[in-house]
C-alpha positions as YAML, in Angstrom:
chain: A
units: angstrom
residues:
- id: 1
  name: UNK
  ca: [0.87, 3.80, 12.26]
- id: 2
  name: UNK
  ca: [3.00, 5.27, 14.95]
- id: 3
  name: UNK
  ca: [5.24, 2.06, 16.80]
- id: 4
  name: UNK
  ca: [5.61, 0.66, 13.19]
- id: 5
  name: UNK
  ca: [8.74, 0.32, 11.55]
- id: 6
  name: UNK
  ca: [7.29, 1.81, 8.42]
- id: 7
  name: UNK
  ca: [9.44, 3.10, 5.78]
- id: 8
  name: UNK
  ca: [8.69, 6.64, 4.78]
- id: 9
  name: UNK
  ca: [7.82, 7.08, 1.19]
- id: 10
  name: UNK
  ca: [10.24, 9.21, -0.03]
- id: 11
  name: UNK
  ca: [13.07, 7.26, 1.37]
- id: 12
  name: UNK
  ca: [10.91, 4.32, -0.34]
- id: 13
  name: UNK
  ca: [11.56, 6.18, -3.91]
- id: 14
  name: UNK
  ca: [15.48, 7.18, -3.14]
- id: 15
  name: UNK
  ca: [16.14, 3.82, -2.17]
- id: 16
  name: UNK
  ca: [14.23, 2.21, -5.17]
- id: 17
  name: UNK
  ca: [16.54, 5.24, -7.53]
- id: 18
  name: UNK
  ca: [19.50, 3.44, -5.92]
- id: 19
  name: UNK
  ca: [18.80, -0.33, -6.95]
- id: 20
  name: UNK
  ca: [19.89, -0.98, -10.80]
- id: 21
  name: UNK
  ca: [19.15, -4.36, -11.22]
- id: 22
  name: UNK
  ca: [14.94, -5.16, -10.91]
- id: 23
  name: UNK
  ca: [16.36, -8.64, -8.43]
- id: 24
  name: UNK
  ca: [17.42, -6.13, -6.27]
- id: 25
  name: UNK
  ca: [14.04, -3.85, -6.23]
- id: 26
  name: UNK
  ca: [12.26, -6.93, -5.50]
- id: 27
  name: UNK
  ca: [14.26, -8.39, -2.66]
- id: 28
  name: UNK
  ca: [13.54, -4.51, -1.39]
- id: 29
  name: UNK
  ca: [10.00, -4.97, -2.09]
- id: 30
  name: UNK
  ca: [9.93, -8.37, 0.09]
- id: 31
  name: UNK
  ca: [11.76, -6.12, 2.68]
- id: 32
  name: UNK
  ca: [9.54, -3.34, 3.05]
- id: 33
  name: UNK
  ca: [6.52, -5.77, 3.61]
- id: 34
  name: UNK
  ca: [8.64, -7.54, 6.42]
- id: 35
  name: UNK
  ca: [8.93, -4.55, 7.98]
- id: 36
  name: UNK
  ca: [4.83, -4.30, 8.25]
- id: 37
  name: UNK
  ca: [3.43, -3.95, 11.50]
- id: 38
  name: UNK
  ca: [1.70, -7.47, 12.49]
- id: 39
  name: UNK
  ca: [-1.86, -7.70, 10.69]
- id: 40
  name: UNK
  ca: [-4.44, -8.50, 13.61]
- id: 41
  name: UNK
  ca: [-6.21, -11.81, 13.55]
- id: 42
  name: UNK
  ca: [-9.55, -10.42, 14.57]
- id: 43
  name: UNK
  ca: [-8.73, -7.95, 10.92]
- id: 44
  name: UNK
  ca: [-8.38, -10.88, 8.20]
- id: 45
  name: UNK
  ca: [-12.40, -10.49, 7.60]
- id: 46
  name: UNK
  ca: [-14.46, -10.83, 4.55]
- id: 47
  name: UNK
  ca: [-15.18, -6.70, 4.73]
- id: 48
  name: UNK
  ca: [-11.67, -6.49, 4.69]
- id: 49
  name: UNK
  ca: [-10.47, -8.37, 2.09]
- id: 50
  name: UNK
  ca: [-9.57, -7.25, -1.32]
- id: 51
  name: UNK
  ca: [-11.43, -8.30, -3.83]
- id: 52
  name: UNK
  ca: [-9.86, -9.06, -7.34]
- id: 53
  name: UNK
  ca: [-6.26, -9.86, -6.16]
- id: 54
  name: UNK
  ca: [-5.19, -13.15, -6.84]
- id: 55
  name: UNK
  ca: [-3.28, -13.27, -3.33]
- id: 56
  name: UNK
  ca: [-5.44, -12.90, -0.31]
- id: 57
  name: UNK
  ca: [-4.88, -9.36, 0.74]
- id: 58
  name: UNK
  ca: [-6.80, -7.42, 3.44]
- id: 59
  name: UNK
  ca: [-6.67, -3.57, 4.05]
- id: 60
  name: UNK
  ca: [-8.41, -2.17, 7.05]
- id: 61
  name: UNK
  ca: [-9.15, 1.57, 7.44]
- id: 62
  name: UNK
  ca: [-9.21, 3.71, 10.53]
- id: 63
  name: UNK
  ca: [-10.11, 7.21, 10.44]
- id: 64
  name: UNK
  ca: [-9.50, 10.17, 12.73]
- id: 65
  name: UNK
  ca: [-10.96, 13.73, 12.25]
- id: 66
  name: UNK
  ca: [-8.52, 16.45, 13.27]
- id: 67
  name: UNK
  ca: [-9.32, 19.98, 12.59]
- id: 68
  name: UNK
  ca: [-12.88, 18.84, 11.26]
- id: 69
  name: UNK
  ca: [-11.28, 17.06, 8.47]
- id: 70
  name: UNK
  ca: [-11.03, 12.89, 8.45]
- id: 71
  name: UNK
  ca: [-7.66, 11.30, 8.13]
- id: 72
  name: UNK
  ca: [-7.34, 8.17, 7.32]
- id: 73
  name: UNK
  ca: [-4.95, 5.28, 8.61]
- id: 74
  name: UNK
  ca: [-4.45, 1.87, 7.09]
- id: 75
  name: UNK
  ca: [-3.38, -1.33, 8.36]
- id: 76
  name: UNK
  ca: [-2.87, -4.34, 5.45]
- id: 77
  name: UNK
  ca: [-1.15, -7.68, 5.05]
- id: 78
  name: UNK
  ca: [-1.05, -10.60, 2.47]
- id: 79
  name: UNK
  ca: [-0.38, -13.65, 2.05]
- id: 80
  name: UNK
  ca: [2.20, -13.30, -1.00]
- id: 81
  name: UNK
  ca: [5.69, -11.66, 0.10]
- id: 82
  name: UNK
  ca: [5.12, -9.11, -2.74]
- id: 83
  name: UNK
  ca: [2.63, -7.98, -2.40]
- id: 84
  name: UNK
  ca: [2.58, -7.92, 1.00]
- id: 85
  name: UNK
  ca: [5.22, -5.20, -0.09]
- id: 86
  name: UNK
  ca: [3.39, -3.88, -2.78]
- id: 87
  name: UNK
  ca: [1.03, -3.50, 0.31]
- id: 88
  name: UNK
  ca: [3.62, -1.27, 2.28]
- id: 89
  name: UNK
  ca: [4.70, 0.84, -0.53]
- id: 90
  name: UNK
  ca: [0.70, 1.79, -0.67]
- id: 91
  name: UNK
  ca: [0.62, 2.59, 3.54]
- id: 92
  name: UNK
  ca: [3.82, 4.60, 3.26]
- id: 93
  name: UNK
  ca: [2.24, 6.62, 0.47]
- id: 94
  name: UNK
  ca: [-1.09, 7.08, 1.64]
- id: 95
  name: UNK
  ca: [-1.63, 6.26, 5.34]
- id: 96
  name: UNK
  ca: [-2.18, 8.99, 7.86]
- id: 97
  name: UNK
  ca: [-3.43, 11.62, 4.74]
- id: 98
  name: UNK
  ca: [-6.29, 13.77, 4.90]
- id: 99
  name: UNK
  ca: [-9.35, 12.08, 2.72]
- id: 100
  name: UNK
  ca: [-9.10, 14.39, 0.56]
- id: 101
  name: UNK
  ca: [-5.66, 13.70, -0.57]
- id: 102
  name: UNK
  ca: [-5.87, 10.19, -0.47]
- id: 103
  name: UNK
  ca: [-8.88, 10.52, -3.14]
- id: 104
  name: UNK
  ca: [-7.04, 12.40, -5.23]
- id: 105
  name: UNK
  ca: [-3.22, 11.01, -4.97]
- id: 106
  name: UNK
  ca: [-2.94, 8.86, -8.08]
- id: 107
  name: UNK
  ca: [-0.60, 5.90, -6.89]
- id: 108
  name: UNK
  ca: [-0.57, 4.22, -10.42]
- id: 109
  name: UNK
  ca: [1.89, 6.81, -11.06]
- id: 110
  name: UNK
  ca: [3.75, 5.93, -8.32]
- id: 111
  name: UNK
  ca: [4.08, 2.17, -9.45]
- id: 112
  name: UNK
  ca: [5.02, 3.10, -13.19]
- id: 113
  name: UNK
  ca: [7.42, 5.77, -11.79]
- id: 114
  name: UNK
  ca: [9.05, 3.04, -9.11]
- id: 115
  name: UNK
  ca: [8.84, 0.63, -12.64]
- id: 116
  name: UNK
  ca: [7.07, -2.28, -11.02]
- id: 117
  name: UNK
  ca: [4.76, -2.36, -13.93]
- id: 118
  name: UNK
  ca: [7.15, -3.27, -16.12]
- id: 119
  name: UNK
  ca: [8.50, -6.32, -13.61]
- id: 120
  name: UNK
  ca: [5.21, -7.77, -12.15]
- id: 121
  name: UNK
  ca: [2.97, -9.99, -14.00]
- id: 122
  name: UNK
  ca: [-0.22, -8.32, -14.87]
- id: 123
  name: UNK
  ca: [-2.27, -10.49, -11.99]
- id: 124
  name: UNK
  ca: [-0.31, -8.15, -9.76]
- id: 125
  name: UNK
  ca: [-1.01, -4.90, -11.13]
- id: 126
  name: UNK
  ca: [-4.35, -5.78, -11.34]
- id: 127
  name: UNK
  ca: [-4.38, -6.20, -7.48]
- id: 128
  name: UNK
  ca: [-2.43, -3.10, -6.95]
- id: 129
  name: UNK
  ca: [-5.14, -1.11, -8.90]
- id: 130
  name: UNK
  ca: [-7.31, -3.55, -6.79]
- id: 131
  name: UNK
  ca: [-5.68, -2.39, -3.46]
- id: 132
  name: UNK
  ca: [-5.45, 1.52, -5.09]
- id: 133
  name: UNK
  ca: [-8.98, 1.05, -5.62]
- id: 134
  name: UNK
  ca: [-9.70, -0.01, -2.14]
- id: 135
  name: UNK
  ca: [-8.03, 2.49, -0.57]
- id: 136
  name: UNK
  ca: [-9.38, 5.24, -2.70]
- id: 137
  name: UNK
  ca: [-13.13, 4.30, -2.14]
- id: 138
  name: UNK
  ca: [-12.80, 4.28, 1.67]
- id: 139
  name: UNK
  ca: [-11.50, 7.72, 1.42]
- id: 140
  name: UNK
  ca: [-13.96, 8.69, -1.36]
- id: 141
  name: UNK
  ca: [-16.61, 7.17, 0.70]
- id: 142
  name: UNK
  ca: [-15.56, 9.19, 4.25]
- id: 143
  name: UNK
  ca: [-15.52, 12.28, 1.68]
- id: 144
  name: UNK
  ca: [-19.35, 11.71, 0.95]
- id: 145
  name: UNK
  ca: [-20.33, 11.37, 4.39]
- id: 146
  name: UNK
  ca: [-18.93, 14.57, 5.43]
- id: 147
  name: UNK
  ca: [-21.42, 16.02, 3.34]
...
């Protein structure tokens, strides 16, 4: 995602460690999905979209072999401001990782950790897991190729 104003996630987690109050997490939250690089038209396809989030979300994958291993970049948008940043938080975690990793990264952890499932109703952690889901099986899938 080179060009992309993408947050990194680490600074993603200090920043969230900074913000006390959960208004100010989510206006962060809202922020970081601003900051998304522009969704393509020719993207917001059926294959693409994720099923079993009540917002239309779509995640596209791209994947690059370096070093005979795939890699795997994403690309996502929504139409809800959350999740849209819900949406970057997942990128800055797992976009640009090795297949491998990305299969076995567990981002739930990452959500309880940053407390959103404590703030969001449960229609959006179900399309988080939804999204984590996604994200997982493209990588899982690449994995089972390879072989």
């Amino acid at each position: 995602m080179t060009g992309s104003q993408q947050t990194p996630i680490d600074d993603i987690i200090e920043n969230f460690a900074l913000l006390d109050e959960w208004d100010d997490r989510y206006r962060y939250v809202i922020e970081l999905g601003r900051k998304l690089a522009p969704f393509p038209e020719t993207q917001r396809t059926d294959a693409n979209k994720v099923q079993g989030c009540v917002s239309q979300v779509w995640l596209a994958t791209t994947i690059e072999h370096r070093d005979g291993r795939p890699f795997l970049s994403f690309a996502g948008d929504s139409d809800a401001h959350i999740v849209r940043g819900l949406v970057a938080i997942l990128i800055a975690l797992l976009s640009g990782r090795s297949a491998a990793e990305i299969a076995g990264e567990n981002p739930l952890a990452l959500f309880e950790r940053l407390g959103l499932g404590e703030h969001l109703t449960p229609q959006r952690s179900n399309g988080f897991r939804s999204m984590v889901s996604r994200m997982r099986a493209d990588a899982t899938a690449v994995l089972a190729e390879a072989v």
